[in-house]
Amino acid sequence: MKDLPICQSCAVTLNEENKGTNRDRSINQEYCRSCFDNGKFLDPSLSLHCLEVQIMEMAKVHNDFSLEEAQQMIKLLPGLKRWKMNHL
């Protein structure tokens, strides 16, 4: 399970159905379609803190993942490509 690719913005597990797209409409291998489409982030003003809050809220409201899984995702966020770029 640890070898599965994750979105480099939100840490969701990537699969062929949820990968984002580049400007040329090719599949992006690093970001999910909820974060990245047509070569750009869907919410370019999103902050790391706001994403953390969103993930916790989703875990409380939806059954897609548990609170424990949400906490694990949040721990991964600062090391992901999108958020590392903000610290350069």
PDB file of N, CA, C and O in Angstrom, residues 1-51:
ATOM      1  N   MET A   1       0.816  -1.207   0.000  1.00  0.00           N
ATOM      2  CA  MET A   1       0.000   0.000   0.000  1.00  0.00           C
ATOM      3  C   MET A   1       0.854   1.263   0.000  1.00  0.00           C
ATOM      4  O   MET A   1       0.502   2.234  -0.612  1.00  0.00           O
ATOM      5  N   LYS A   2       1.995   1.243   0.672  1.00  0.00           N
ATOM      6  CA  LYS A   2       2.841   2.424   0.758  1.00  0.00           C
ATOM      7  C   LYS A   2       3.469   2.797  -0.578  1.00  0.00           C
ATOM      8  O   LYS A   2       3.896   3.913  -0.766  1.00  0.00           O
ATOM      9  N   ASP A   3       3.504   1.844  -1.527  1.00  0.00           N
ATOM     10  CA  ASP A   3       4.111   2.112  -2.819  1.00  0.00           C
ATOM     11  C   ASP A   3       3.155   2.795  -3.786  1.00  0.00           C
ATOM     12  O   ASP A   3       3.547   3.150  -4.878  1.00  0.00           O
ATOM     13  N   LEU A   4       1.901   2.952  -3.392  1.00  0.00           N
ATOM     14  CA  LEU A   4       0.936   3.595  -4.271  1.00  0.00           C
ATOM     15  C   LEU A   4       1.252   5.083  -4.379  1.00  0.00           C
ATOM     16  O   LEU A   4       1.572   5.730  -3.383  1.00  0.00           O
ATOM     17  N   PRO A   5       1.129   5.645  -5.596  1.00  0.00           N
ATOM     18  CA  PRO A   5       1.386   7.083  -5.751  1.00  0.00           C
ATOM     19  C   PRO A   5       0.284   7.901  -5.093  1.00  0.00           C
ATOM     20  O   PRO A   5      -0.875   7.469  -5.052  1.00  0.00           O
ATOM     21  N   ILE A   6       0.658   9.049  -4.572  1.00  0.00           N
ATOM     22  CA  ILE A   6      -0.321   9.961  -3.969  1.00  0.00           C
ATOM     23  C   ILE A   6      -0.246  11.312  -4.642  1.00  0.00           C
ATOM     24  O   ILE A   6       0.785  11.697  -5.198  1.00  0.00           O
ATOM     25  N   CYS A   7      -1.339  12.037  -4.590  1.00  0.00           N
ATOM     26  CA  CYS A   7      -1.389  13.396  -5.126  1.00  0.00           C
ATOM     27  C   CYS A   7      -0.389  14.255  -4.363  1.00  0.00           C
ATOM     28  O   CYS A   7      -0.364  14.236  -3.132  1.00  0.00           O
ATOM     29  N   GLN A   8       0.404  14.998  -5.092  1.00  0.00           N
ATOM     30  CA  GLN A   8       1.432  15.836  -4.491  1.00  0.00           C
ATOM     31  C   GLN A   8       0.884  17.176  -3.997  1.00  0.00           C
ATOM     32  O   GLN A   8       1.630  18.103  -3.714  1.00  0.00           O
ATOM     33  N   SER A   9      -0.436  17.241  -3.871  1.00  0.00           N
ATOM     34  CA  SER A   9      -1.079  18.403  -3.267  1.00  0.00           C
ATOM     35  C   SER A   9      -1.891  17.993  -2.039  1.00  0.00           C
ATOM     36  O   SER A   9      -1.717  18.559  -0.970  1.00  0.00           O
ATOM     37  N   CYS A  10      -2.751  16.965  -2.191  1.00  0.00           N
ATOM     38  CA  CYS A  10      -3.675  16.613  -1.097  1.00  0.00           C
ATOM     39  C   CYS A  10      -3.429  15.251  -0.465  1.00  0.00           C
ATOM     40  O   CYS A  10      -4.091  14.910   0.504  1.00  0.00           O
ATOM     41  N   ALA A  11      -2.520  14.465  -1.023  1.00  0.00           N
ATOM     42  CA  ALA A  11      -2.127  13.154  -0.489  1.00  0.00           C
ATOM     43  C   ALA A  11      -3.143  12.041  -0.726  1.00  0.00           C
ATOM     44  O   ALA A  11      -3.005  10.957  -0.176  1.00  0.00           O
ATOM     45  N   VAL A  12      -4.174  12.271  -1.543  1.00  0.00           N
ATOM     46  CA  VAL A  12      -5.098  11.195  -1.877  1.00  0.00           C
ATOM     47  C   VAL A  12      -4.360  10.196  -2.778  1.00  0.00           C
ATOM     48  O   VAL A  12      -3.479  10.574  -3.540  1.00  0.00           O
ATOM     49  N   THR A  13      -4.696   8.920  -2.671  1.00  0.00           N
ATOM     50  CA  THR A  13      -4.081   7.906  -3.514  1.00  0.00           C
ATOM     51  C   THR A  13      -4.480   8.139  -4.968  1.00  0.00           C
ATOM     52  O   THR A  13      -5.657   8.316  -5.276  1.00  0.00           O
ATOM     53  N   LEU A  14      -3.482   8.156  -5.845  1.00  0.00           N
ATOM     54  CA  LEU A  14      -3.743   8.366  -7.270  1.00  0.00           C
ATOM     55  C   LEU A  14      -4.049   7.038  -7.960  1.00  0.00           C
ATOM     56  O   LEU A  14      -3.421   6.025  -7.676  1.00  0.00           O
ATOM     57  N   ASN A  15      -5.019   7.084  -8.864  1.00  0.00           N
ATOM     58  CA  ASN A  15      -5.301   5.957  -9.737  1.00  0.00           C
ATOM     59  C   ASN A  15      -5.636   6.518 -11.120  1.00  0.00           C
ATOM     60  O   ASN A  15      -5.704   7.734 -11.292  1.00  0.00           O
ATOM     61  N   GLU A  16      -5.847   5.662 -12.073  1.00  0.00           N
ATOM     62  CA  GLU A  16      -6.080   6.121 -13.448  1.00  0.00           C
ATOM     63  C   GLU A  16      -7.341   6.970 -13.566  1.00  0.00           C
ATOM     64  O   GLU A  16      -7.416   7.835 -14.436  1.00  0.00           O
ATOM     65  N   GLU A  17      -8.317   6.765 -12.714  1.00  0.00           N
ATOM     66  CA  GLU A  17      -9.580   7.499 -12.807  1.00  0.00           C
ATOM     67  C   GLU A  17      -9.526   8.895 -12.194  1.00  0.00           C
ATOM     68  O   GLU A  17     -10.330   9.754 -12.537  1.00  0.00           O
ATOM     69  N   ASN A  18      -8.610   9.135 -11.258  1.00  0.00           N
ATOM     70  CA  ASN A  18      -8.649  10.427 -10.566  1.00  0.00           C
ATOM     71  C   ASN A  18      -7.444  11.325 -10.844  1.00  0.00           C
ATOM     72  O   ASN A  18      -7.302  12.361 -10.194  1.00  0.00           O
ATOM     73  N   LYS A  19      -6.607  10.976 -11.799  1.00  0.00           N
ATOM     74  CA  LYS A  19      -5.445  11.831 -12.101  1.00  0.00           C
ATOM     75  C   LYS A  19      -5.883  13.088 -12.831  1.00  0.00           C
ATOM     76  O   LYS A  19      -6.804  13.068 -13.655  1.00  0.00           O
ATOM     77  N   GLY A  20      -5.208  14.193 -12.522  1.00  0.00           N
ATOM     78  CA  GLY A  20      -5.477  15.460 -13.184  1.00  0.00           C
ATOM     79  C   GLY A  20      -4.934  15.476 -14.601  1.00  0.00           C
ATOM     80  O   GLY A  20      -4.387  14.482 -15.086  1.00  0.00           O
ATOM     81  N   THR A  21      -5.094  16.623 -15.265  1.00  0.00           N
ATOM     82  CA  THR A  21      -4.625  16.747 -16.646  1.00  0.00           C
ATOM     83  C   THR A  21      -3.715  17.952 -16.818  1.00  0.00           C
ATOM     84  O   THR A  21      -3.837  18.960 -16.104  1.00  0.00           O
ATOM     85  N   ASN A  22      -2.822  17.842 -17.800  1.00  0.00           N
ATOM     86  CA  ASN A  22      -1.932  18.932 -18.180  1.00  0.00           C
ATOM     87  C   ASN A  22      -2.646  19.822 -19.199  1.00  0.00           C
ATOM     88  O   ASN A  22      -3.746  19.523 -19.645  1.00  0.00           O
ATOM     89  N   ARG A  23      -2.005  20.939 -19.571  1.00  0.00           N
ATOM     90  CA  ARG A  23      -2.605  21.857 -20.549  1.00  0.00           C
ATOM     91  C   ARG A  23      -2.931  21.169 -21.862  1.00  0.00           C
ATOM     92  O   ARG A  23      -3.919  21.501 -22.504  1.00  0.00           O
ATOM     93  N   ASP A  24      -2.095  20.233 -22.262  1.00  0.00           N
ATOM     94  CA  ASP A  24      -2.332  19.521 -23.528  1.00  0.00           C
ATOM     95  C   ASP A  24      -3.332  18.379 -23.370  1.00  0.00           C
ATOM     96  O   ASP A  24      -3.515  17.587 -24.282  1.00  0.00           O
ATOM     97  N   ARG A  25      -3.990  18.298 -22.210  1.00  0.00           N
ATOM     98  CA  ARG A  25      -4.998  17.304 -21.847  1.00  0.00           C
ATOM     99  C   ARG A  25      -4.419  15.911 -21.595  1.00  0.00           C
ATOM    100  O   ARG A  25      -5.148  14.950 -21.402  1.00  0.00           O
ATOM    101  N   SER A  26      -3.085  15.793 -21.591  1.00  0.00           N
ATOM    102  CA  SER A  26      -2.470  14.529 -21.210  1.00  0.00           C
ATOM    103  C   SER A  26      -2.645  14.341 -19.702  1.00  0.00           C
ATOM    104  O   SER A  26      -2.882  15.295 -18.959  1.00  0.00           O
ATOM    105  N   ILE A  27      -2.521  13.109 -19.258  1.00  0.00           N
ATOM    106  CA  ILE A  27      -2.696  12.793 -17.842  1.00  0.00           C
ATOM    107  C   ILE A  27      -1.492  13.280 -17.040  1.00  0.00           C
ATOM    108  O   ILE A  27      -0.353  13.056 -17.412  1.00  0.00           O
ATOM    109  N   ASN A  28      -1.769  13.961 -15.942  1.00  0.00           N
ATOM    110  CA  ASN A  28      -0.716  14.399 -15.035  1.00  0.00           C
ATOM    111  C   ASN A  28      -0.471  13.283 -14.024  1.00  0.00           C
ATOM    112  O   ASN A  28      -1.416  12.788 -13.414  1.00  0.00           O
ATOM    113  N   GLN A  29       0.761  12.912 -13.838  1.00  0.00           N
ATOM    114  CA  GLN A  29       1.103  11.782 -12.970  1.00  0.00           C
ATOM    115  C   GLN A  29       1.316  12.175 -11.508  1.00  0.00           C
ATOM    116  O   GLN A  29       1.534  11.308 -10.665  1.00  0.00           O
ATOM    117  N   GLU A  30       1.249  13.467 -11.190  1.00  0.00           N
ATOM    118  CA  GLU A  30       1.565  13.924  -9.835  1.00  0.00           C
ATOM    119  C   GLU A  30       0.381  14.450  -9.029  1.00  0.00           C
ATOM    120  O   GLU A  30       0.443  14.479  -7.798  1.00  0.00           O
ATOM    121  N   TYR A  31      -0.676  14.878  -9.704  1.00  0.00           N
ATOM    122  CA  TYR A  31      -1.791  15.522  -9.007  1.00  0.00           C
ATOM    123  C   TYR A  31      -3.137  14.907  -9.388  1.00  0.00           C
ATOM    124  O   TYR A  31      -3.343  14.507 -10.536  1.00  0.00           O
ATOM    125  N   CYS A  32      -4.068  14.888  -8.445  1.00  0.00           N
ATOM    126  CA  CYS A  32      -5.413  14.391  -8.722  1.00  0.00           C
ATOM    127  C   CYS A  32      -6.242  15.480  -9.409  1.00  0.00           C
ATOM    128  O   CYS A  32      -5.906  16.658  -9.365  1.00  0.00           O
ATOM    129  N   ARG A  33      -7.346  15.055 -10.003  1.00  0.00           N
ATOM    130  CA  ARG A  33      -8.181  16.015 -10.735  1.00  0.00           C
ATOM    131  C   ARG A  33      -8.945  16.953  -9.813  1.00  0.00           C
ATOM    132  O   ARG A  33      -9.431  17.985 -10.242  1.00  0.00           O
ATOM    133  N   SER A  34      -9.038  16.622  -8.530  1.00  0.00           N
ATOM    134  CA  SER A  34      -9.675  17.543  -7.588  1.00  0.00           C
ATOM    135  C   SER A  34      -8.775  18.736  -7.277  1.00  0.00           C
ATOM    136  O   SER A  34      -9.256  19.789  -6.863  1.00  0.00           O
ATOM    137  N   CYS A  35      -7.465  18.551  -7.480  1.00  0.00           N
ATOM    138  CA  CYS A  35      -6.491  19.612  -7.208  1.00  0.00           C
ATOM    139  C   CYS A  35      -5.985  20.293  -8.477  1.00  0.00           C
ATOM    140  O   CYS A  35      -5.658  21.477  -8.456  1.00  0.00           O
ATOM    141  N   PHE A  36      -5.890  19.542  -9.577  1.00  0.00           N
ATOM    142  CA  PHE A  36      -5.162  20.017 -10.756  1.00  0.00           C
ATOM    143  C   PHE A  36      -5.899  19.612 -12.029  1.00  0.00           C
ATOM    144  O   PHE A  36      -6.204  18.439 -12.239  1.00  0.00           O
ATOM    145  N   ASP A  37      -6.198  20.584 -12.891  1.00  0.00           N
ATOM    146  CA  ASP A  37      -6.862  20.289 -14.162  1.00  0.00           C
ATOM    147  C   ASP A  37      -6.415  21.288 -15.207  1.00  0.00           C
ATOM    148  O   ASP A  37      -6.231  22.478 -14.911  1.00  0.00           O
ATOM    149  N   ASN A  38      -6.213  20.784 -16.426  1.00  0.00           N
ATOM    150  CA  ASN A  38      -5.828  21.630 -17.549  1.00  0.00           C
ATOM    151  C   ASN A  38      -4.551  22.425 -17.257  1.00  0.00           C
ATOM    152  O   ASN A  38      -4.421  23.578 -17.627  1.00  0.00           O
ATOM    153  N   GLY A  39      -3.627  21.790 -16.547  1.00  0.00           N
ATOM    154  CA  GLY A  39      -2.322  22.399 -16.323  1.00  0.00           C
ATOM    155  C   GLY A  39      -2.243  23.424 -15.206  1.00  0.00           C
ATOM    156  O   GLY A  39      -1.258  24.149 -15.097  1.00  0.00           O
ATOM    157  N   LYS A  40      -3.277  23.489 -14.363  1.00  0.00           N
ATOM    158  CA  LYS A  40      -3.221  24.469 -13.268  1.00  0.00           C
ATOM    159  C   LYS A  40      -3.974  23.948 -12.049  1.00  0.00           C
ATOM    160  O   LYS A  40      -4.851  23.097 -12.148  1.00  0.00           O
ATOM    161  N   PHE A  41      -3.609  24.489 -10.899  1.00  0.00           N
ATOM    162  CA  PHE A  41      -4.306  24.152  -9.671  1.00  0.00           C
ATOM    163  C   PHE A  41      -5.698  24.764  -9.705  1.00  0.00           C
ATOM    164  O   PHE A  41      -5.861  25.917 -10.101  1.00  0.00           O
ATOM    165  N   LEU A  42      -6.699  24.015  -9.278  1.00  0.00           N
ATOM    166  CA  LEU A  42      -8.070  24.504  -9.285  1.00  0.00           C
ATOM    167  C   LEU A  42      -8.286  25.616  -8.271  1.00  0.00           C
ATOM    168  O   LEU A  42      -9.121  26.485  -8.467  1.00  0.00           O
ATOM    169  N   ASP A  43      -7.533  25.578  -7.176  1.00  0.00           N
ATOM    170  CA  ASP A  43      -7.614  26.634  -6.165  1.00  0.00           C
ATOM    171  C   ASP A  43      -6.195  27.115  -5.871  1.00  0.00           C
ATOM    172  O   ASP A  43      -5.569  26.687  -4.899  1.00  0.00           O
ATOM    173  N   PRO A  44      -5.678  28.026  -6.706  1.00  0.00           N
ATOM    174  CA  PRO A  44      -4.290  28.460  -6.534  1.00  0.00           C
ATOM    175  C   PRO A  44      -4.038  29.212  -5.233  1.00  0.00           C
ATOM    176  O   PRO A  44      -2.901  29.290  -4.769  1.00  0.00           O
ATOM    177  N   SER A  45      -5.084  29.721  -4.605  1.00  0.00           N
ATOM    178  CA  SER A  45      -4.899  30.463  -3.349  1.00  0.00           C
ATOM    179  C   SER A  45      -5.015  29.565  -2.119  1.00  0.00           C
ATOM    180  O   SER A  45      -4.878  30.045  -0.994  1.00  0.00           O
ATOM    181  N   LEU A  46      -5.255  28.272  -2.328  1.00  0.00           N
ATOM    182  CA  LEU A  46      -5.394  27.344  -1.216  1.00  0.00           C
ATOM    183  C   LEU A  46      -4.123  27.325  -0.362  1.00  0.00           C
ATOM    184  O   LEU A  46      -3.020  27.221  -0.884  1.00  0.00           O
ATOM    185  N   SER A  47      -4.304  27.430   0.940  1.00  0.00           N
ATOM    186  CA  SER A  47      -3.158  27.351   1.848  1.00  0.00           C
ATOM    187  C   SER A  47      -3.081  25.954   2.444  1.00  0.00           C
ATOM    188  O   SER A  47      -4.067  25.202   2.442  1.00  0.00           O
ATOM    189  N   LEU A  48      -1.937  25.613   2.947  1.00  0.00           N
ATOM    190  CA  LEU A  48      -1.744  24.317   3.585  1.00  0.00           C
ATOM    191  C   LEU A  48      -2.703  24.159   4.764  1.00  0.00           C
ATOM    192  O   LEU A  48      -3.342  23.119   4.929  1.00  0.00           O
ATOM    193  N   HIS A  49      -2.839  25.185   5.560  1.00  0.00           N
ATOM    194  CA  HIS A  49      -3.758  25.133   6.716  1.00  0.00           C
ATOM    195  C   HIS A  49      -5.199  24.892   6.265  1.00  0.00           C
ATOM    196  O   HIS A  49      -5.908  24.066   6.848  1.00  0.00           O
ATOM    197  N   CYS A  50      -5.646  25.594   5.234  1.00  0.00           N
ATOM    198  CA  CYS A  50      -7.022  25.408   4.752  1.00  0.00           C
ATOM    199  C   CYS A  50      -7.239  23.993   4.234  1.00  0.00           C
ATOM    200  O   CYS A  50      -8.295  23.407   4.456  1.00  0.00           O
ATOM    201  N   LEU A  51      -6.245  23.435   3.564  1.00  0.00           N
ATOM    202  CA  LEU A  51      -6.353  22.066   3.086  1.00  0.00           C
ATOM    203  C   LEU A  51      -6.461  21.092   4.254  1.00  0.00           C
ATOM    204  O   LEU A  51      -7.261  20.158   4.226  1.00  0.00           O
TER     205      LEU A  51
END
